[in-house]
């Protein structure tokens, strides 16, 4: 088990990977109404994690591309309820990274994962 995976609050990388790892923090701010209508779900290389609003930290590979996505799951609404999503492929890099998810459900489903810091 890596040092990052032993840190409190860090979700370990569970797929096979023998190389170096880094810390990824994703901020998922709520937009007021989204707290009641949506559940945030973060995905790392296709593995989905139901997470809470705010900040969530993951251990990810540092020596290869990593796919990160966030979507807001809902069970309310009609047949055409929009499920907002954002997706990015992170390039290899050794340094920790912070992303902020930005959604505007009234303007369509596609959001963005914006690097900060």
Short mmCIF file of the N, C-alpha and C atoms (twelve columns), coordinates in Angstrom:
data_MODEL
# 
_entry.id   MODEL 
# 
loop_
_atom_site.group_PDB 
_atom_site.id 
_atom_site.type_symbol 
_atom_site.label_atom_id 
_atom_site.label_alt_id 
_atom_site.label_comp_id 
_atom_site.label_asym_id 
_atom_site.label_seq_id 
_atom_site.Cartn_x 
_atom_site.Cartn_y 
_atom_site.Cartn_z 
_atom_site.pdbx_PDB_model_num 
ATOM 1   N N  . UNK A 1   0.856   -1.192 0.000   1 
ATOM 2   C CA . UNK A 1   0.000   0.000  0.000   1 
ATOM 3   C C  . UNK A 1   0.892   1.242  0.000   1 
ATOM 4   N N  . UNK A 2   0.569   2.203  -0.844  1 
ATOM 5   C CA . UNK A 2   1.383   3.412  -0.953  1 
ATOM 6   C C  . UNK A 2   1.134   4.359  0.222   1 
ATOM 7   N N  . UNK A 3   2.030   5.333  0.364   1 
ATOM 8   C CA . UNK A 3   1.874   6.346  1.414   1 
ATOM 9   C C  . UNK A 3   0.599   7.148  1.218   1 
ATOM 10  N N  . UNK A 4   0.306   7.518  -0.043  1 
ATOM 11  C CA . UNK A 4   -0.911  8.294  -0.311  1 
ATOM 12  C C  . UNK A 4   -2.155  7.524  0.106   1 
ATOM 13  N N  . UNK A 5   -2.188  6.226  -0.193  1 
ATOM 14  C CA . UNK A 5   -3.364  5.407  0.127   1 
ATOM 15  C C  . UNK A 5   -3.578  5.285  1.627   1 
ATOM 16  N N  . UNK A 6   -2.544  5.535  2.420   1 
ATOM 17  C CA . UNK A 6   -2.656  5.455  3.871   1 
ATOM 18  C C  . UNK A 6   -3.093  6.766  4.508   1 
ATOM 19  N N  . UNK A 7   -3.111  7.847  3.725   1 
ATOM 20  C CA . UNK A 7   -3.521  9.153  4.257   1 
ATOM 21  C C  . UNK A 7   -5.026  9.154  4.530   1 
ATOM 22  N N  . UNK A 8   -5.453  9.706  5.667   1 
ATOM 23  C CA . UNK A 8   -6.892  9.779  5.950   1 
ATOM 24  C C  . UNK A 8   -7.630  10.561 4.866   1 
ATOM 25  N N  . UNK A 9   -8.750  10.028 4.416   1 
ATOM 26  C CA . UNK A 9   -9.598  10.727 3.456   1 
ATOM 27  C C  . UNK A 9   -9.206  10.571 2.001   1 
ATOM 28  N N  . UNK A 10  -8.140  9.827  1.698   1 
ATOM 29  C CA . UNK A 10  -7.711  9.635  0.313   1 
ATOM 30  C C  . UNK A 10  -8.232  8.285  -0.183  1 
ATOM 31  N N  . UNK A 11  -8.938  8.309  -1.313  1 
ATOM 32  C CA . UNK A 11  -9.438  7.074  -1.920  1 
ATOM 33  C C  . UNK A 11  -8.285  6.459  -2.701  1 
ATOM 34  N N  . UNK A 12  -7.876  5.223  -2.350  1 
ATOM 35  C CA . UNK A 12  -6.724  4.618  -3.029  1 
ATOM 36  C C  . UNK A 12  -7.038  4.228  -4.474  1 
ATOM 37  N N  . UNK A 13  -5.990  4.178  -5.295  1 
ATOM 38  C CA . UNK A 13  -6.128  3.695  -6.672  1 
ATOM 39  C C  . UNK A 13  -6.166  2.176  -6.587  1 
ATOM 40  N N  . UNK A 14  -7.235  1.563  -7.064  1 
ATOM 41  C CA . UNK A 14  -7.427  0.127  -6.838  1 
ATOM 42  C C  . UNK A 14  -7.049  -0.753 -8.021  1 
ATOM 43  N N  . UNK A 15  -6.857  -0.171 -9.208  1 
ATOM 44  C CA . UNK A 15  -6.436  -0.978 -10.341 1 
ATOM 45  C C  . UNK A 15  -4.931  -1.247 -10.249 1 
ATOM 46  N N  . UNK A 16  -4.458  -2.236 -10.996 1 
ATOM 47  C CA . UNK A 16  -3.041  -2.583 -10.967 1 
ATOM 48  C C  . UNK A 16  -2.207  -1.429 -11.529 1 
ATOM 49  N N  . UNK A 17  -1.217  -1.017 -10.753 1 
ATOM 50  C CA . UNK A 17  -0.288  0.027  -11.195 1 
ATOM 51  C C  . UNK A 17  0.930   -0.011 -10.289 1 
ATOM 52  N N  . UNK A 18  2.109   -0.293 -10.866 1 
ATOM 53  C CA . UNK A 18  3.342   -0.405 -10.085 1 
ATOM 54  C C  . UNK A 18  4.166   0.879  -10.060 1 
ATOM 55  N N  . UNK A 19  3.767   1.869  -10.837 1 
ATOM 56  C CA . UNK A 19  4.550   3.091  -10.964 1 
ATOM 57  C C  . UNK A 19  4.252   4.111  -9.874  1 
ATOM 58  N N  . UNK A 20  4.833   5.310  -10.012 1 
ATOM 59  C CA . UNK A 20  4.618   6.380  -9.033  1 
ATOM 60  C C  . UNK A 20  3.173   6.871  -9.052  1 
ATOM 61  N N  . UNK A 21  2.780   7.449  -7.934  1 
ATOM 62  C CA . UNK A 21  1.411   7.948  -7.795  1 
ATOM 63  C C  . UNK A 21  1.438   9.383  -7.305  1 
ATOM 64  N N  . UNK A 22  0.308   10.065 -7.482  1 
ATOM 65  C CA . UNK A 22  0.183   11.444 -7.006  1 
ATOM 66  C C  . UNK A 22  -1.214  11.661 -6.449  1 
ATOM 67  N N  . UNK A 23  -1.397  12.779 -5.801  1 
ATOM 68  C CA . UNK A 23  -2.674  13.120 -5.179  1 
ATOM 69  C C  . UNK A 23  -3.498  13.993 -6.123  1 
ATOM 70  N N  . UNK A 24  -4.758  13.624 -6.289  1 
ATOM 71  C CA . UNK A 24  -5.715  14.428 -7.049  1 
ATOM 72  C C  . UNK A 24  -6.847  14.808 -6.108  1 
ATOM 73  N N  . UNK A 25  -7.143  16.092 -6.024  1 
ATOM 74  C CA . UNK A 25  -8.280  16.573 -5.245  1 
ATOM 75  C C  . UNK A 25  -9.288  17.178 -6.204  1 
ATOM 76  N N  . UNK A 26  -10.533 16.746 -6.080  1 
ATOM 77  C CA . UNK A 26  -11.608 17.257 -6.923  1 
ATOM 78  C C  . UNK A 26  -12.611 17.979 -6.032  1 
ATOM 79  N N  . UNK A 27  -12.875 19.232 -6.368  1 
ATOM 80  C CA . UNK A 27  -13.878 20.031 -5.669  1 
ATOM 81  C C  . UNK A 27  -15.179 19.934 -6.454  1 
ATOM 82  N N  . UNK A 28  -16.263 19.528 -5.765  1 
ATOM 83  C CA . UNK A 28  -17.569 19.430 -6.410  1 
ATOM 84  C C  . UNK A 28  -18.536 20.331 -5.644  1 
ATOM 85  N N  . UNK A 29  -18.596 21.608 -6.017  1 
ATOM 86  C CA . UNK A 29  -19.486 22.543 -5.314  1 
ATOM 87  C C  . UNK A 29  -20.939 22.321 -5.730  1 
ATOM 88  N N  . UNK A 30  -21.834 22.508 -4.790  1 
ATOM 89  C CA . UNK A 30  -23.254 22.380 -5.143  1 
ATOM 90  C C  . UNK A 30  -23.805 23.747 -5.532  1 
ATOM 91  N N  . UNK A 31  -24.884 23.705 -6.301  1 
ATOM 92  C CA . UNK A 31  -25.482 24.942 -6.807  1 
ATOM 93  C C  . UNK A 31  -26.799 25.253 -6.112  1 
ATOM 94  N N  . UNK A 32  -26.893 24.980 -4.827  1 
ATOM 95  C CA . UNK A 32  -28.139 25.224 -4.096  1 
ATOM 96  C C  . UNK A 32  -29.130 24.102 -4.302  1 
ATOM 97  N N  . UNK A 33  -29.876 24.131 -5.403  1 
ATOM 98  C CA . UNK A 33  -30.894 23.120 -5.676  1 
ATOM 99  C C  . UNK A 33  -30.289 21.745 -5.950  1 
ATOM 100 N N  . UNK A 34  -29.018 21.678 -6.335  1 
ATOM 101 C CA . UNK A 34  -28.415 20.397 -6.694  1 
ATOM 102 C C  . UNK A 34  -28.269 19.457 -5.495  1 
ATOM 103 N N  . UNK A 35  -28.209 19.988 -4.283  1 
ATOM 104 C CA . UNK A 35  -28.048 19.139 -3.101  1 
ATOM 105 C C  . UNK A 35  -29.225 18.180 -2.968  1 
ATOM 106 N N  . UNK A 36  -30.421 18.646 -3.212  1 
ATOM 107 C CA . UNK A 36  -31.610 17.793 -3.074  1 
ATOM 108 C C  . UNK A 36  -31.879 16.952 -4.317  1 
ATOM 109 N N  . UNK A 37  -31.516 17.452 -5.494  1 
ATOM 110 C CA . UNK A 37  -31.897 16.788 -6.741  1 
ATOM 111 C C  . UNK A 37  -30.833 15.844 -7.302  1 
ATOM 112 N N  . UNK A 38  -29.571 15.998 -6.891  1 
ATOM 113 C CA . UNK A 38  -28.490 15.235 -7.495  1 
ATOM 114 C C  . UNK A 38  -27.580 14.601 -6.450  1 
ATOM 115 N N  . UNK A 39  -26.913 13.516 -6.856  1 
ATOM 116 C CA . UNK A 39  -25.843 12.893 -6.070  1 
ATOM 117 C C  . UNK A 39  -24.576 12.960 -6.916  1 
ATOM 118 N N  . UNK A 40  -23.479 13.511 -6.377  1 
ATOM 119 C CA . UNK A 40  -22.251 13.592 -7.163  1 
ATOM 120 C C  . UNK A 40  -21.549 12.233 -7.249  1 
ATOM 121 N N  . UNK A 41  -21.058 11.910 -8.449  1 
ATOM 122 C CA . UNK A 41  -20.327 10.670 -8.679  1 
ATOM 123 C C  . UNK A 41  -19.042 11.018 -9.410  1 
ATOM 124 N N  . UNK A 42  -17.906 10.619 -8.854  1 
ATOM 125 C CA . UNK A 42  -16.611 10.844 -9.482  1 
ATOM 126 C C  . UNK A 42  -16.097 9.511  -10.014 1 
ATOM 127 N N  . UNK A 43  -15.433 9.550  -11.153 1 
ATOM 128 C CA . UNK A 43  -14.868 8.344  -11.755 1 
ATOM 129 C C  . UNK A 43  -13.390 8.562  -12.041 1 
ATOM 130 N N  . UNK A 44  -12.594 7.555  -11.700 1 
ATOM 131 C CA . UNK A 44  -11.169 7.552  -11.996 1 
ATOM 132 C C  . UNK A 44  -10.903 6.321  -12.863 1 
ATOM 133 N N  . UNK A 45  -10.471 6.534  -14.089 1 
ATOM 134 C CA . UNK A 45  -10.223 5.439  -15.028 1 
ATOM 135 C C  . UNK A 45  -11.396 4.454  -15.092 1 
ATOM 136 N N  . UNK A 46  -12.613 4.997  -15.077 1 
ATOM 137 C CA . UNK A 46  -13.812 4.180  -15.233 1 
ATOM 138 C C  . UNK A 46  -14.409 3.621  -13.954 1 
ATOM 139 N N  . UNK A 47  -13.718 3.723  -12.844 1 
ATOM 140 C CA . UNK A 47  -14.277 3.260  -11.564 1 
ATOM 141 C C  . UNK A 47  -15.060 4.395  -10.935 1 
ATOM 142 N N  . UNK A 48  -16.328 4.129  -10.648 1 
ATOM 143 C CA . UNK A 48  -17.201 5.176  -10.107 1 
ATOM 144 C C  . UNK A 48  -17.240 5.143  -8.589  1 
ATOM 145 N N  . UNK A 49  -17.264 6.357  -8.015  1 
ATOM 146 C CA . UNK A 49  -17.347 6.530  -6.568  1 
ATOM 147 C C  . UNK A 49  -18.453 7.526  -6.265  1 
ATOM 148 N N  . UNK A 50  -19.441 7.104  -5.474  1 
ATOM 149 C CA . UNK A 50  -20.443 8.050  -4.991  1 
ATOM 150 C C  . UNK A 50  -19.741 8.847  -3.906  1 
ATOM 151 N N  . UNK A 51  -19.665 10.154 -4.074  1 
ATOM 152 C CA . UNK A 51  -18.916 11.009 -3.157  1 
ATOM 153 C C  . UNK A 51  -19.836 12.077 -2.572  1 
ATOM 154 N N  . UNK A 52  -19.310 12.862 -1.679  1 
ATOM 155 C CA . UNK A 52  -20.095 13.947 -1.090  1 
ATOM 156 C C  . UNK A 52  -19.733 15.252 -1.790  1 
ATOM 157 N N  . UNK A 53  -20.578 16.246 -1.582  1 
ATOM 158 C CA . UNK A 53  -20.306 17.581 -2.111  1 
ATOM 159 C C  . UNK A 53  -19.058 18.119 -1.424  1 
ATOM 160 N N  . UNK A 54  -18.340 18.963 -2.104  1 
ATOM 161 C CA . UNK A 54  -17.136 19.558 -1.536  1 
ATOM 162 C C  . UNK A 54  -15.896 18.904 -2.104  1 
ATOM 163 N N  . UNK A 55  -14.921 18.679 -1.254  1 
ATOM 164 C CA . UNK A 55  -13.612 18.206 -1.673  1 
ATOM 165 C C  . UNK A 55  -13.480 16.696 -1.452  1 
ATOM 166 N N  . UNK A 56  -12.961 16.005 -2.465  1 
ATOM 167 C CA . UNK A 56  -12.685 14.576 -2.359  1 
ATOM 168 C C  . UNK A 56  -11.304 14.323 -2.967  1 
ATOM 169 N N  . UNK A 57  -10.501 13.465 -2.307  1 
ATOM 170 C CA . UNK A 57  -9.126  13.223 -2.752  1 
ATOM 171 C C  . UNK A 57  -8.940  11.782 -3.205  1 
ATOM 172 N N  . UNK A 58  -8.165  11.631 -4.279  1 
ATOM 173 C CA . UNK A 58  -7.875  10.332 -4.859  1 
ATOM 174 C C  . UNK A 58  -6.371  10.165 -5.039  1 
ATOM 175 N N  . UNK A 59  -5.919  8.944  -4.960  1 
ATOM 176 C CA . UNK A 59  -4.573  8.573  -5.356  1 
ATOM 177 C C  . UNK A 59  -4.670  8.134  -6.821  1 
ATOM 178 N N  . UNK A 60  -3.817  8.711  -7.689  1 
ATOM 179 C CA . UNK A 60  -3.849  8.347  -9.118  1 
ATOM 180 C C  . UNK A 60  -2.424  8.106  -9.612  1 
ATOM 181 N N  . UNK A 61  -2.276  7.354  -10.708 1 
ATOM 182 C CA . UNK A 61  -0.949  7.176  -11.304 1 
ATOM 183 C C  . UNK A 61  -0.349  8.519  -11.744 1 
ATOM 184 N N  . UNK A 62  0.958   8.655  -11.558 1 
ATOM 185 C CA . UNK A 62  1.650   9.888  -11.940 1 
ATOM 186 C C  . UNK A 62  2.397   9.742  -13.255 1 
ATOM 187 N N  . UNK A 63  2.530   8.506  -13.745 1 
ATOM 188 C CA . UNK A 63  3.379   8.262  -14.910 1 
ATOM 189 C C  . UNK A 63  2.617   7.888  -16.178 1 
ATOM 190 N N  . UNK A 64  1.303   8.092  -16.185 1 
ATOM 191 C CA . UNK A 64  0.514   7.791  -17.381 1 
ATOM 192 C C  . UNK A 64  -0.752  8.623  -17.375 1 
ATOM 193 N N  . UNK A 65  -1.462  8.658  -18.496 1 
ATOM 194 C CA . UNK A 65  -2.731  9.377  -18.580 1 
ATOM 195 C C  . UNK A 65  -3.747  8.760  -17.624 1 
ATOM 196 N N  . UNK A 66  -4.592  9.612  -17.043 1 
ATOM 197 C CA . UNK A 66  -5.669  9.168  -16.154 1 
ATOM 198 C C  . UNK A 66  -6.941  9.894  -16.562 1 
ATOM 199 N N  . UNK A 67  -8.011  9.126  -16.771 1 
ATOM 200 C CA . UNK A 67  -9.301  9.723  -17.113 1 
ATOM 201 C C  . UNK A 67  -10.071 10.024 -15.830 1 
ATOM 202 N N  . UNK A 68  -10.510 11.272 -15.696 1 
ATOM 203 C CA . UNK A 68  -11.277 11.723 -14.530 1 
ATOM 204 C C  . UNK A 68  -12.598 12.281 -15.029 1 
ATOM 205 N N  . UNK A 69  -13.684 11.867 -14.401 1 
ATOM 206 C CA . UNK A 69  -14.977 12.450 -14.757 1 
ATOM 207 C C  . UNK A 69  -15.823 12.612 -13.506 1 
ATOM 208 N N  . UNK A 70  -16.743 13.536 -13.587 1 
ATOM 209 C CA . UNK A 70  -17.713 13.781 -12.521 1 
ATOM 210 C C  . UNK A 70  -19.062 13.929 -13.192 1 
ATOM 211 N N  . UNK A 71  -20.065 13.282 -12.634 1 
ATOM 212 C CA . UNK A 71  -21.424 13.549 -13.111 1 
ATOM 213 C C  . UNK A 71  -22.356 13.626 -11.923 1 
ATOM 214 N N  . UNK A 72  -23.463 14.292 -12.147 1 
ATOM 215 C CA . UNK A 72  -24.464 14.485 -11.107 1 
ATOM 216 C C  . UNK A 72  -25.646 13.594 -11.430 1 
ATOM 217 N N  . UNK A 73  -25.805 12.538 -10.656 1 
ATOM 218 C CA . UNK A 73  -26.867 11.554 -10.887 1 
ATOM 219 C C  . UNK A 73  -28.163 12.027 -10.242 1 
ATOM 220 N N  . UNK A 74  -29.279 11.830 -10.937 1 
ATOM 221 C CA . UNK A 74  -30.574 12.186 -10.377 1 
ATOM 222 C C  . UNK A 74  -31.587 11.092 -10.670 1 
ATOM 223 N N  . UNK A 75  -32.526 10.939 -9.779  1 
ATOM 224 C CA . UNK A 75  -33.640 10.016 -9.975  1 
ATOM 225 C C  . UNK A 75  -34.960 10.776 -10.031 1 
ATOM 226 N N  . UNK A 76  -34.876 12.091 -10.033 1 
ATOM 227 C CA . UNK A 76  -36.090 12.901 -10.078 1 
ATOM 228 C C  . UNK A 76  -36.249 13.505 -11.459 1 
ATOM 229 N N  . UNK A 77  -37.384 14.067 -11.709 1 
ATOM 230 C CA . UNK A 77  -37.620 14.719 -12.987 1 
ATOM 231 C C  . UNK A 77  -38.330 13.816 -13.970 1 
ATOM 232 N N  . UNK A 78  -38.399 14.262 -15.200 1 
ATOM 233 C CA . UNK A 78  -39.105 13.543 -16.256 1 
ATOM 234 C C  . UNK A 78  -38.139 12.709 -17.094 1 
ATOM 235 N N  . UNK A 79  -38.655 12.152 -18.171 1 
ATOM 236 C CA . UNK A 79  -37.858 11.279 -19.022 1 
ATOM 237 C C  . UNK A 79  -36.592 11.940 -19.564 1 
ATOM 238 N N  . UNK A 80  -36.620 13.247 -19.736 1 
ATOM 239 C CA . UNK A 80  -35.484 13.928 -20.350 1 
ATOM 240 C C  . UNK A 80  -34.701 14.785 -19.345 1 
ATOM 241 N N  . UNK A 81  -34.645 14.353 -18.110 1 
ATOM 242 C CA . UNK A 81  -33.884 15.078 -17.101 1 
ATOM 243 C C  . UNK A 81  -32.404 15.050 -17.464 1 
ATOM 244 N N  . UNK A 82  -31.769 16.200 -17.404 1 
ATOM 245 C CA . UNK A 82  -30.358 16.316 -17.750 1 
ATOM 246 C C  . UNK A 82  -29.499 15.797 -16.603 1 
ATOM 247 N N  . UNK A 83  -28.502 14.975 -16.940 1 
ATOM 248 C CA . UNK A 83  -27.499 14.534 -15.973 1 
ATOM 249 C C  . UNK A 83  -26.210 15.271 -16.305 1 
ATOM 250 N N  . UNK A 84  -25.893 16.337 -15.573 1 
ATOM 251 C CA . UNK A 84  -24.679 17.103 -15.860 1 
ATOM 252 C C  . UNK A 84  -23.428 16.243 -15.701 1 
ATOM 253 N N  . UNK A 85  -22.439 16.486 -16.561 1 
ATOM 254 C CA . UNK A 85  -21.196 15.724 -16.521 1 
ATOM 255 C C  . UNK A 85  -20.022 16.602 -16.920 1 
ATOM 256 N N  . UNK A 86  -18.829 16.189 -16.502 1 
ATOM 257 C CA . UNK A 86  -17.579 16.828 -16.913 1 
ATOM 258 C C  . UNK A 86  -16.520 15.739 -16.973 1 
ATOM 259 N N  . UNK A 87  -15.586 15.870 -17.916 1 
ATOM 260 C CA . UNK A 87  -14.597 14.829 -18.130 1 
ATOM 261 C C  . UNK A 87  -13.293 15.447 -18.605 1 
ATOM 262 N N  . UNK A 88  -12.168 14.831 -18.196 1 
ATOM 263 C CA . UNK A 88  -10.857 15.296 -18.627 1 
ATOM 264 C C  . UNK A 88  -9.882  14.124 -18.551 1 
ATOM 265 N N  . UNK A 89  -8.878  14.141 -19.428 1 
ATOM 266 C CA . UNK A 89  -7.781  13.189 -19.349 1 
ATOM 267 C C  . UNK A 89  -6.561  13.960 -18.857 1 
ATOM 268 N N  . UNK A 90  -6.040  13.548 -17.702 1 
ATOM 269 C CA . UNK A 90  -4.864  14.201 -17.134 1 
ATOM 270 C C  . UNK A 90  -3.604  13.558 -17.707 1 
ATOM 271 N N  . UNK A 91  -2.659  14.372 -18.121 1 
ATOM 272 C CA . UNK A 91  -1.377  13.896 -18.629 1 
ATOM 273 C C  . UNK A 91  -0.487  13.460 -17.469 1 
ATOM 274 N N  . UNK A 92  0.513   12.634 -17.757 1 
ATOM 275 C CA . UNK A 92  1.446   12.236 -16.695 1 
ATOM 276 C C  . UNK A 92  2.129   13.461 -16.089 1 
ATOM 277 N N  . UNK A 93  2.246   13.459 -14.777 1 
ATOM 278 C CA . UNK A 93  2.901   14.555 -14.058 1 
ATOM 279 C C  . UNK A 93  3.099   14.107 -12.615 1 
ATOM 280 N N  . UNK A 94  4.217   14.471 -11.985 1 
ATOM 281 C CA . UNK A 94  4.465   14.002 -10.620 1 
ATOM 282 C C  . UNK A 94  3.781   14.816 -9.517  1 
ATOM 283 N N  . UNK A 95  3.389   16.054 -9.816  1 
ATOM 284 C CA . UNK A 95  2.882   16.944 -8.765  1 
ATOM 285 C C  . UNK A 95  1.409   16.682 -8.451  1 
ATOM 286 N N  . UNK A 96  1.009   16.966 -7.211  1 
ATOM 287 C CA . UNK A 96  -0.418  16.891 -6.864  1 
ATOM 288 C C  . UNK A 96  -1.221  17.842 -7.742  1 
ATOM 289 N N  . UNK A 97  -2.515  17.563 -7.872  1 
ATOM 290 C CA . UNK A 97  -3.368  18.396 -8.722  1 
ATOM 291 C C  . UNK A 97  -4.712  18.607 -8.064  1 
ATOM 292 N N  . UNK A 98  -5.297  19.779 -8.334  1 
ATOM 293 C CA . UNK A 98  -6.634  20.109 -7.837  1 
ATOM 294 C C  . UNK A 98  -7.498  20.525 -9.022  1 
ATOM 295 N N  . UNK A 99  -8.683  19.930 -9.107  1 
ATOM 296 C CA . UNK A 99  -9.653  20.270 -10.147 1 
ATOM 297 C C  . UNK A 99  -10.938 20.755 -9.489  1 
ATOM 298 N N  . UNK A 100 -11.631 21.693 -10.138 1 
ATOM 299 C CA . UNK A 100 -12.941 22.143 -9.677  1 
ATOM 300 C C  . UNK A 100 -13.954 21.798 -10.760 1 
ATOM 301 N N  . UNK A 101 -15.021 21.118 -10.365 1 
ATOM 302 C CA . UNK A 101 -16.102 20.792 -11.293 1 
ATOM 303 C C  . UNK A 101 -17.024 21.994 -11.400 1 
ATOM 304 N N  . UNK A 102 -17.319 22.388 -12.621 1 
ATOM 305 C CA . UNK A 102 -18.230 23.500 -12.854 1 
ATOM 306 C C  . UNK A 102 -19.402 23.011 -13.692 1 
ATOM 307 N N  . UNK A 103 -20.609 23.205 -13.157 1 
ATOM 308 C CA . UNK A 103 -21.825 22.789 -13.840 1 
ATOM 309 C C  . UNK A 103 -22.814 23.941 -13.870 1 
ATOM 310 N N  . UNK A 104 -23.556 24.038 -14.955 1 
ATOM 311 C CA . UNK A 104 -24.668 24.972 -15.066 1 
ATOM 312 C C  . UNK A 104 -25.812 24.185 -15.697 1 
ATOM 313 N N  . UNK A 105 -26.525 23.344 -14.905 1 
ATOM 314 C CA . UNK A 105 -27.539 22.443 -15.457 1 
ATOM 315 C C  . UNK A 105 -28.583 23.134 -16.323 1 
ATOM 316 N N  . UNK A 106 -28.857 24.397 -16.080 1 
ATOM 317 C CA . UNK A 106 -29.848 25.096 -16.888 1 
ATOM 318 C C  . UNK A 106 -29.325 25.416 -18.281 1 
ATOM 319 N N  . UNK A 107 -28.012 25.328 -18.480 1 
ATOM 320 C CA . UNK A 107 -27.416 25.658 -19.779 1 
ATOM 321 C C  . UNK A 107 -26.999 24.417 -20.562 1 
ATOM 322 N N  . UNK A 108 -27.398 23.238 -20.132 1 
ATOM 323 C CA . UNK A 108 -27.040 22.002 -20.825 1 
ATOM 324 C C  . UNK A 108 -26.242 21.090 -19.927 1 
ATOM 325 N N  . UNK A 109 -26.036 19.852 -20.369 1 
ATOM 326 C CA . UNK A 109 -25.419 18.864 -19.482 1 
ATOM 327 C C  . UNK A 109 -23.907 18.946 -19.352 1 
ATOM 328 N N  . UNK A 110 -23.215 19.506 -20.338 1 
ATOM 329 C CA . UNK A 110 -21.763 19.459 -20.287 1 
ATOM 330 C C  . UNK A 110 -21.194 20.510 -19.358 1 
ATOM 331 N N  . UNK A 111 -20.381 20.040 -18.404 1 
ATOM 332 C CA . UNK A 111 -19.681 20.926 -17.489 1 
ATOM 333 C C  . UNK A 111 -18.199 20.907 -17.809 1 
ATOM 334 N N  . UNK A 112 -17.383 21.283 -16.838 1 
ATOM 335 C CA . UNK A 112 -15.932 21.316 -17.047 1 
ATOM 336 C C  . UNK A 112 -15.219 20.981 -15.752 1 
ATOM 337 N N  . UNK A 113 -14.054 20.368 -15.878 1 
ATOM 338 C CA . UNK A 113 -13.154 20.145 -14.755 1 
ATOM 339 C C  . UNK A 113 -11.974 21.084 -14.966 1 
ATOM 340 N N  . UNK A 114 -11.885 22.119 -14.134 1 
ATOM 341 C CA . UNK A 114 -10.924 23.199 -14.296 1 
ATOM 342 C C  . UNK A 114 -9.773  23.044 -13.293 1 
ATOM 343 N N  . UNK A 115 -8.520  23.009 -13.773 1 
ATOM 344 C CA . UNK A 115 -7.377  22.971 -12.845 1 
ATOM 345 C C  . UNK A 115 -7.264  24.265 -12.057 1 
ATOM 346 N N  . UNK A 116 -6.945  24.169 -10.775 1 
ATOM 347 C CA . UNK A 116 -6.726  25.343 -9.931  1 
ATOM 348 C C  . UNK A 116 -5.448  25.150 -9.141  1 
ATOM 349 N N  . UNK A 117 -4.849  26.271 -8.745  1 
ATOM 350 C CA . UNK A 117 -3.689  26.218 -7.877  1 
ATOM 351 C C  . UNK A 117 -2.401  26.199 -8.537  1 
# 
